[in-house]
Amino acid sequence: MGKGKNDFLSPKAISNRIKAKGLQKLRWYCQMCGKQCRDENGFKCHLDSDSHKRQMMVFGEAPDRIIEGFSEEFEAGFMELLKRSHPFSRVAAKVVYNDYISNPHHVHMNSTKWLTLTEFVKYLGREGLCRVDETPKGWFISIIQEDPMAELSTKNRLKRDRAEREEEERHARQLAAQVERASEFAGRDASPGSTATAPAELRREDGDKPLAFGSLRDQQAARSAPAAVAAAEFDAADDDRSGKRSSNGADRPRSKMEMLMEAEKRAAAEKASRQQAATMYERGFWLRKGLVVKIMSAELKPAGLYKQKGIVICLVSEQVGEVELMDGSAAVQVHQSQLETVIPQPGGRVMVLNGPFRGTPAELVSIDVDKFQARVKVVADGKPRELSFEYEDICKVKS
């Protein structure tokens, strides 16, 4: 009794069932071409094809780079499956591997730099990606989860440290400018009619008498030196701040130390007022619909969204928004701590995020790279005003 054409055990029926199953023998798979052959004859024919030879020529030009690329793809797919299927459990490595190779389009291990699953598991343990245990039943792995709150606090700490460094650099530049201005005024004070006291060594000439300390003002009043014209003009300009007068009621020149102390007091007062205003007006969230932001989440790096610009299309909560990429290819929900403001070119439209003008649209006038500030034009109460803001306090809006 002969077999029919569509018999269950005919070669064609067996081939169709294998094809429908999807998984076939690994030795008949070509990773460079991404082609799975059914049998040895088909694989041999594929090796002799022109397309396969062209791919092998490409492989021969940079074999290390291609193998490294396949290794990265294999590691990313394996870790993604482990994180999704067994996020908190300890599981056998071969179980995860069998789940991974169930996809007919997976990256085969023989195309990576690891020859066996044992070598790959040891690699995961060395890199600190998984906890690895060797037991009589085989290798067991469990993924090392990163605490999102710890990662968030680390990012906030780094951001705060960067802001403090920028503030220190800004303060050092301001102090250097003030010292330079004080030196210029001191040079003007050295007129031909004035007498300058040269520095001398400190000596005690009163023997064992108790020490008596006097202020610099008393010593200068005792010397009663005449005031120079430039110093008188400097005192007249800052009379409301200094309020320093000599004992006979006439203006007197101030020393460099007094001018530096006064400049430091003014700088400290301005810094305290800025901090008080920031504390008064800042709130715990700044995210708004229509802002153009940059995604800085390292978790989205495998998806190709790291450092990509997008538009906030809606707010899920006060601090979480849905960001759509500029090309509209994808949309993702991101926390505001994983976003960064975008500064447009001068003349672009921005929105004030913090301060008394929070939520007010404005126009970017200029950018001061040295002070890490931006000059914007804000219309408040019908009157245009130009104000300076930090980079974090303004953001580009969708045009």
Short mmCIF file of C-alpha atoms in Angstrom, two decimals:
data_model
loop_
_atom_site.label_atom_id
_atom_site.label_comp_id
_atom_site.label_asym_id
_atom_site.label_seq_id
_atom_site.Cartn_x
_atom_site.Cartn_y
_atom_site.Cartn_z
CA MET A 1 0.00 0.00 0.00
CA GLY A 2 1.69 3.12 -1.15
CA LYS A 3 1.81 6.40 0.68
CA GLY A 4 -0.28 9.28 -0.53
CA LYS A 5 1.11 12.58 -1.63
CA ASN A 6 -0.11 14.38 1.51
CA ASP A 7 0.55 11.54 3.93
CA PHE A 8 1.42 12.44 7.53
CA LEU A 9 4.84 10.77 7.31
CA SER A 10 5.81 12.07 3.88
CA PRO A 11 8.98 14.22 3.71
CA LYS A 12 6.97 17.23 2.61
CA ALA A 13 4.54 16.94 5.54
CA ILE A 14 7.42 16.56 8.02
CA SER A 15 9.17 19.58 6.51
CA ASN A 16 6.01 21.66 6.76
CA ARG A 17 5.55 20.76 10.44
CA ILE A 18 9.15 21.68 11.20
CA LYS A 19 8.73 24.95 9.37
CA ALA A 20 5.52 25.73 11.28
CA LYS A 21 7.25 25.01 14.57
CA GLY A 22 9.83 27.68 13.81
CA LEU A 23 12.84 26.18 15.59
CA GLN A 24 15.22 24.02 13.59
CA LYS A 25 18.75 22.74 14.01
CA LEU A 26 21.27 25.34 15.09
CA ARG A 27 24.02 24.04 12.85
CA TRP A 28 21.93 24.92 9.80
CA TYR A 29 21.49 28.58 10.78
CA CYS A 30 23.57 31.42 9.30
CA GLN A 31 23.80 34.33 11.73
CA MET A 32 25.40 36.75 9.27
CA CYS A 33 22.57 36.32 6.77
CA GLY A 34 19.86 35.61 9.37
CA LYS A 35 18.73 32.55 7.37
CA GLN A 36 17.58 29.20 8.77
CA CYS A 37 18.01 26.21 6.46
CA ARG A 38 15.92 23.04 6.79
CA ASP A 39 18.59 20.45 6.09
CA GLU A 40 22.26 19.99 5.34
CA ASN A 41 21.75 20.22 1.60
CA GLY A 42 19.94 23.57 1.88
CA PHE A 43 22.65 24.92 4.18
CA LYS A 44 25.36 23.85 1.73
CA CYS A 45 23.56 25.58 -1.11
CA HIS A 46 23.30 28.72 1.01
CA LEU A 47 27.04 28.69 1.69
CA ASP A 48 27.70 28.69 -2.04
CA SER A 49 25.32 31.58 -2.73
CA ASP A 50 26.59 35.03 -3.70
CA SER A 51 24.71 36.80 -0.90
CA HIS A 52 26.43 34.70 1.76
CA LYS A 53 29.84 35.29 0.20
CA ARG A 54 29.25 39.05 0.23
CA GLN A 55 28.33 38.88 3.93
CA MET A 56 31.46 36.90 4.70
CA MET A 57 33.56 39.53 2.91
CA VAL A 58 32.02 42.15 5.18
CA PHE A 59 32.74 39.94 8.19
CA GLY A 60 36.36 39.51 7.12
CA GLU A 61 36.94 43.27 7.16
CA ALA A 62 36.07 43.70 10.88
CA PRO A 63 35.42 40.33 12.58
CA ASP A 64 36.02 41.56 16.13
CA ARG A 65 33.57 44.43 15.80
CA ILE A 66 30.84 42.21 14.35
CA ILE A 67 31.28 39.54 17.04
CA GLU A 68 31.19 42.25 19.72
CA GLY A 69 27.96 43.58 18.22
CA PHE A 70 26.32 40.14 18.29
CA SER A 71 27.53 39.70 21.90
CA GLU A 72 25.95 42.98 22.97
CA GLU A 73 22.64 42.05 21.30
CA PHE A 74 22.66 38.61 22.94
CA GLU A 75 23.41 40.09 26.39
CA ALA A 76 20.74 42.80 26.04
CA GLY A 77 18.06 40.30 24.96
CA PHE A 78 18.98 37.79 27.67
CA MET A 79 18.94 40.44 30.45
CA GLU A 80 15.68 41.94 29.20
CA LEU A 81 14.02 38.52 29.31
CA LEU A 82 15.44 37.83 32.78
CA LYS A 83 14.29 41.21 34.07
CA ARG A 84 10.79 40.76 32.64
CA SER A 85 10.20 37.08 33.44
CA HIS A 86 12.13 36.58 36.70
CA PRO A 87 12.71 40.02 38.24
CA PHE A 88 12.93 38.89 41.89
CA SER A 89 13.41 35.10 41.75
CA ARG A 90 16.40 32.77 41.59
CA VAL A 91 16.15 30.67 38.47
CA ALA A 92 18.27 28.15 36.57
CA ALA A 93 20.29 29.74 33.78
CA LYS A 94 19.28 27.04 31.29
CA VAL A 95 15.59 27.81 31.91
CA VAL A 96 16.09 31.45 30.92
CA TYR A 97 18.24 30.38 27.97
CA ASN A 98 15.56 27.97 26.70
CA ASP A 99 12.98 30.76 26.92
CA TYR A 100 15.34 33.06 25.04
CA ILE A 101 16.04 30.66 22.15
CA SER A 102 12.32 29.91 21.74
CA ASN A 103 12.26 33.04 19.61
CA PRO A 104 13.28 31.91 16.10
CA HIS A 105 14.89 35.31 15.41
CA HIS A 106 17.17 35.36 18.47
CA VAL A 107 20.92 35.94 18.31
CA HIS A 108 22.60 32.53 18.49
CA MET A 109 25.32 32.03 21.09
CA ASN A 110 27.77 30.52 18.60
CA SER A 111 28.00 33.96 16.96
CA THR A 112 29.06 35.68 20.22
CA LYS A 113 32.33 35.74 22.14
CA TRP A 114 30.99 33.14 24.60
CA LEU A 115 31.30 29.55 23.50
CA THR A 116 29.10 28.03 26.23
CA LEU A 117 26.31 29.11 28.54
CA THR A 118 28.64 28.56 31.53
CA GLU A 119 31.07 31.19 30.23
CA PHE A 120 28.23 33.65 29.73
CA VAL A 121 26.89 33.06 33.26
CA LYS A 122 30.38 33.61 34.72
CA TYR A 123 30.60 36.84 32.73
CA LEU A 124 27.33 38.08 34.24
CA GLY A 125 28.71 37.39 37.71
CA ARG A 126 32.00 39.18 37.05
CA GLU A 127 30.25 42.27 35.69
CA GLY A 128 27.93 42.48 38.70
CA LEU A 129 24.79 42.08 36.62
CA CYS A 130 23.54 38.91 38.36
CA ARG A 131 24.13 36.84 41.47
CA VAL A 132 25.56 33.52 40.26
CA ASP A 133 25.46 30.20 42.15
CA GLU A 134 26.87 26.86 41.01
CA THR A 135 24.92 23.89 42.36
CA PRO A 136 24.83 20.16 41.58
CA LYS A 137 21.74 20.92 39.49
CA GLY A 138 23.53 23.51 37.41
CA TRP A 139 24.04 27.25 37.37
CA PHE A 140 21.42 29.49 39.02
CA ILE A 141 21.19 33.24 38.54
CA SER A 142 19.18 36.10 40.03
CA ILE A 143 19.22 39.65 38.68
CA ILE A 144 20.62 42.45 40.84
CA GLN A 145 17.89 45.08 41.00
CA GLU A 146 18.91 48.73 41.31
CA ASP A 147 16.94 50.77 43.81
CA PRO A 148 15.19 53.51 41.78
CA MET A 149 15.04 55.82 44.82
CA ALA A 150 18.78 55.42 45.44
CA GLU A 151 19.47 56.15 41.79
CA LEU A 152 17.20 59.20 41.94
CA SER A 153 18.91 60.49 45.09
CA THR A 154 22.31 60.01 43.44
CA LYS A 155 21.22 62.03 40.42
CA ASN A 156 19.83 64.76 42.67
CA ARG A 157 23.07 64.84 44.65
CA LEU A 158 25.16 65.12 41.51
CA LYS A 159 22.91 67.89 40.23
CA ARG A 160 23.18 69.73 43.55
CA ASP A 161 26.98 69.37 43.57
CA ARG A 162 27.17 70.73 40.06
CA ALA A 163 25.02 73.72 41.02
CA GLU A 164 27.24 74.39 44.06
CA ARG A 165 30.38 74.26 41.94
CA GLU A 166 28.86 76.68 39.45
CA GLU A 167 27.87 79.01 42.29
CA GLU A 168 31.39 78.90 43.74
CA GLU A 169 32.93 79.65 40.35
CA ARG A 170 30.52 82.53 39.83
CA HIS A 171 31.28 83.93 43.29
CA ALA A 172 35.05 83.62 42.69
CA ARG A 173 34.75 85.56 39.41
CA GLN A 174 32.69 88.28 41.08
CA LEU A 175 35.17 88.55 43.95
CA ALA A 176 38.10 88.79 41.52
CA ALA A 177 36.29 91.55 39.62
CA GLN A 178 35.66 93.43 42.87
CA VAL A 179 39.34 93.13 43.87
CA GLU A 180 40.34 94.46 40.46
CA ARG A 181 38.00 97.45 40.81
CA ALA A 182 39.32 98.15 44.30
CA SER A 183 42.89 98.07 42.97
CA GLU A 184 41.96 100.60 40.27
CA PHE A 185 40.46 102.98 42.86
CA ALA A 186 43.53 102.53 45.08
CA GLY A 187 45.74 103.47 42.13
CA ARG A 188 43.73 106.64 41.63
CA ASP A 189 44.17 107.52 45.30
CA ALA A 190 47.97 107.63 44.90
CA SER A 191 48.09 111.34 43.93
CA PRO A 192 51.34 113.43 44.11
CA GLY A 193 50.18 115.30 47.21
CA SER A 194 49.24 112.19 49.21
CA THR A 195 51.63 110.22 51.39
CA ALA A 196 51.54 106.41 51.35
CA THR A 197 52.64 104.33 54.31
CA ALA A 198 55.01 101.51 53.37
CA PRO A 199 54.46 98.12 55.03
CA ALA A 200 56.72 97.58 58.06
CA GLU A 201 57.52 94.73 60.40
CA LEU A 202 55.29 94.36 63.46
CA ARG A 203 57.28 95.29 66.60
CA ARG A 204 56.23 95.78 70.19
CA GLU A 205 57.88 98.86 71.67
CA ASP A 206 55.93 99.18 74.94
CA GLY A 207 57.67 96.38 76.79
CA ASP A 208 55.41 94.43 79.09
CA LYS A 209 52.42 96.78 78.92
CA PRO A 210 49.09 95.17 78.14
CA LEU A 211 48.08 95.08 74.51
CA ALA A 212 45.42 97.55 73.32
CA PHE A 213 43.59 97.07 70.07
CA GLY A 214 42.12 99.93 68.10
CA SER A 215 40.03 99.96 64.95
CA LEU A 216 41.40 100.99 61.62
CA ARG A 217 39.05 103.96 61.66
CA ASP A 218 40.62 105.32 64.89
CA GLN A 219 44.14 104.94 63.55
CA GLN A 220 43.28 106.81 60.35
CA ALA A 221 41.44 109.49 62.29
CA ALA A 222 44.53 109.93 64.48
CA ARG A 223 46.73 110.35 61.45
CA SER A 224 44.08 112.74 59.99
CA ALA A 225 45.32 112.19 56.43
CA PRO A 226 43.67 114.44 53.78
CA ALA A 227 41.17 112.71 51.50
CA ALA A 228 42.03 112.29 47.85
CA VAL A 229 39.62 113.52 45.17
CA ALA A 230 39.04 110.06 43.65
CA ALA A 231 38.37 108.51 47.06
CA ALA A 232 35.90 111.31 47.88
CA GLU A 233 33.99 110.59 44.66
CA PHE A 234 33.98 106.85 45.44
CA ASP A 235 32.59 107.52 48.94
CA ALA A 236 29.97 109.90 47.58
CA ALA A 237 28.74 107.23 45.12
CA ASP A 238 28.44 104.59 47.87
CA ASP A 239 27.44 106.92 50.71
CA ASP A 240 24.10 105.16 51.24
CA ARG A 241 25.83 101.79 51.72
CA SER A 242 28.90 102.70 53.70
CA GLY A 243 27.73 105.52 56.01
CA LYS A 244 31.29 105.87 57.21
CA ARG A 245 32.32 109.38 58.28
CA SER A 246 35.38 110.68 60.05
CA SER A 247 35.27 112.35 63.49
CA ASN A 248 35.31 115.92 62.09
CA GLY A 249 32.37 115.17 59.70
CA ALA A 250 34.32 115.32 56.39
CA ASP A 251 34.68 112.47 53.84
CA ARG A 252 37.78 110.34 54.25
CA PRO A 253 39.42 107.69 52.01
CA ARG A 254 38.65 104.07 52.82
CA SER A 255 41.26 101.35 52.86
CA LYS A 256 41.29 98.36 50.54
CA MET A 257 40.29 96.10 53.43
CA GLU A 258 37.16 98.14 54.15
CA MET A 259 36.16 98.15 50.48
CA LEU A 260 36.66 94.37 50.22
CA MET A 261 34.67 93.75 53.40
CA GLU A 262 31.85 95.94 52.11
CA ALA A 263 31.87 94.16 48.72
CA GLU A 264 31.68 90.77 50.45
CA LYS A 265 28.77 91.95 52.58
CA ARG A 266 26.90 93.14 49.50
CA ALA A 267 27.55 89.84 47.72
CA ALA A 268 26.37 87.85 50.76
CA ALA A 269 23.22 89.98 51.02
CA GLU A 270 22.44 89.51 47.31
CA LYS A 271 22.98 85.75 47.57
CA ALA A 272 20.71 85.55 50.65
CA SER A 273 18.00 87.53 48.87
CA ARG A 274 18.21 85.25 45.80
CA GLN A 275 17.99 82.14 47.95
CA GLN A 276 15.04 83.59 49.86
CA ALA A 277 13.23 84.44 46.63
CA ALA A 278 13.96 80.97 45.22
CA THR A 279 12.65 79.33 48.39
CA MET A 280 9.57 81.52 48.30
CA TYR A 281 8.57 80.82 44.71
CA GLU A 282 9.99 77.39 43.83
CA ARG A 283 7.69 74.41 43.97
CA GLY A 284 8.26 70.69 43.83
CA PHE A 285 7.40 70.32 40.15
CA TRP A 286 8.08 72.25 36.95
CA LEU A 287 6.82 69.94 34.20
CA ARG A 288 4.21 71.49 31.87
CA LYS A 289 2.44 70.57 28.68
CA GLY A 290 4.10 71.87 25.54
CA LEU A 291 7.68 72.01 26.86
CA VAL A 292 10.56 70.75 24.71
CA VAL A 293 12.74 68.57 26.96
CA LYS A 294 15.68 66.16 26.66
CA ILE A 295 15.38 62.60 28.02
CA MET A 296 18.34 61.82 30.34
CA SER A 297 17.16 58.43 31.65
CA ALA A 298 19.87 55.79 31.31
CA GLU A 299 17.19 53.08 31.62
CA LEU A 300 15.85 54.09 28.21
CA LYS A 301 19.27 53.82 26.57
CA PRO A 302 18.63 50.31 25.14
CA ALA A 303 15.48 51.66 23.48
CA GLY A 304 17.46 54.44 21.79
CA LEU A 305 15.69 57.24 23.73
CA TYR A 306 18.68 58.43 25.78
CA LYS A 307 19.50 62.13 25.15
CA GLN A 308 16.64 62.40 22.65
CA LYS A 309 14.52 65.56 22.52
CA GLY A 310 10.78 65.41 22.77
CA ILE A 311 7.61 67.37 23.56
CA VAL A 312 5.51 66.95 26.70
CA ILE A 313 2.11 66.12 25.24
CA CYS A 314 0.29 65.51 28.55
CA LEU A 315 0.86 65.20 32.29
CA VAL A 316 0.16 61.91 34.03
CA SER A 317 0.82 63.51 37.43
CA GLU A 318 2.50 66.66 38.71
CA GLN A 319 5.97 65.18 38.21
CA VAL A 320 5.38 62.56 35.47
CA GLY A 321 4.64 63.46 31.89
CA GLU A 322 4.23 61.68 28.56
CA VAL A 323 7.00 62.75 26.20
CA GLU A 324 6.72 62.24 22.44
CA LEU A 325 9.90 62.33 20.35
CA MET A 326 10.34 65.18 17.90
CA ASP A 327 9.92 62.83 14.93
CA GLY A 328 6.81 61.27 16.48
CA SER A 329 8.28 57.77 16.37
CA ALA A 330 7.66 56.94 20.04
CA ALA A 331 6.11 58.25 23.25
CA VAL A 332 7.15 57.35 26.80
CA GLN A 333 6.18 58.33 30.35
CA VAL A 334 9.15 59.89 32.17
CA HIS A 335 9.62 61.44 35.62
CA GLN A 336 10.74 65.07 35.63
CA SER A 337 13.96 64.14 37.46
CA GLN A 338 14.98 62.17 34.34
CA LEU A 339 14.37 65.14 32.04
CA GLU A 340 16.44 68.21 31.25
CA THR A 341 15.33 71.61 30.05
CA VAL A 342 16.22 72.73 26.51
CA ILE A 343 17.53 76.24 25.81
CA PRO A 344 16.66 77.56 22.30
CA GLN A 345 18.62 80.00 20.17
CA PRO A 346 18.29 83.74 20.98
CA GLY A 347 14.91 84.93 19.81
CA GLY A 348 13.19 81.64 20.60
CA ARG A 349 10.11 81.22 22.80
CA VAL A 350 10.60 79.94 26.35
CA MET A 351 8.55 79.56 29.52
CA VAL A 352 9.63 80.56 33.02
CA LEU A 353 9.50 77.50 35.32
CA ASN A 354 10.48 78.97 38.72
CA GLY A 355 10.34 82.30 40.47
CA PRO A 356 7.71 85.04 40.68
CA PHE A 357 7.05 84.81 36.91
CA ARG A 358 6.42 81.05 36.99
CA GLY A 359 4.35 79.90 34.01
CA THR A 360 4.88 83.15 32.08
CA PRO A 361 5.86 82.88 28.39
CA ALA A 362 8.94 84.88 27.45
CA GLU A 363 11.44 85.47 24.65
CA LEU A 364 15.10 84.51 24.92
CA VAL A 365 17.33 87.56 24.37
CA SER A 366 20.86 86.27 25.02
CA ILE A 367 22.87 83.54 26.78
CA ASP A 368 25.70 84.24 29.24
CA VAL A 369 27.92 81.15 29.11
CA ASP A 370 30.29 82.38 31.84
CA LYS A 371 27.51 82.97 34.40
CA PHE A 372 25.39 79.96 33.28
CA GLN A 373 22.42 82.29 32.87
CA ALA A 374 20.01 83.34 30.13
CA ARG A 375 18.55 86.80 29.56
CA VAL A 376 14.84 86.72 28.69
CA LYS A 377 12.20 89.35 27.96
CA VAL A 378 9.08 88.95 30.11
CA VAL A 379 5.89 90.99 29.74
CA ALA A 380 4.43 91.58 33.22
CA ASP A 381 1.55 93.98 33.97
CA GLY A 382 1.69 95.18 30.39
CA LYS A 383 5.34 96.26 30.69
CA PRO A 384 8.24 94.38 29.05
CA ARG A 385 11.13 93.54 31.36
CA GLU A 386 14.46 91.82 30.78
CA LEU A 387 15.50 89.42 33.55
CA SER A 388 18.25 86.84 34.06
CA PHE A 389 17.38 83.21 34.88
CA GLU A 390 19.35 80.04 35.50
CA TYR A 391 19.29 77.38 32.78
CA GLU A 392 17.04 75.16 34.93
CA ASP A 393 14.46 77.93 35.43
CA ILE A 394 13.44 78.32 31.76
CA CYS A 395 12.63 75.85 28.99
CA LYS A 396 11.88 75.96 25.28
CA VAL A 397 8.21 75.65 24.31
CA LYS A 398 6.69 74.10 21.22
CA SER A 399 6.44 76.63 18.42
#
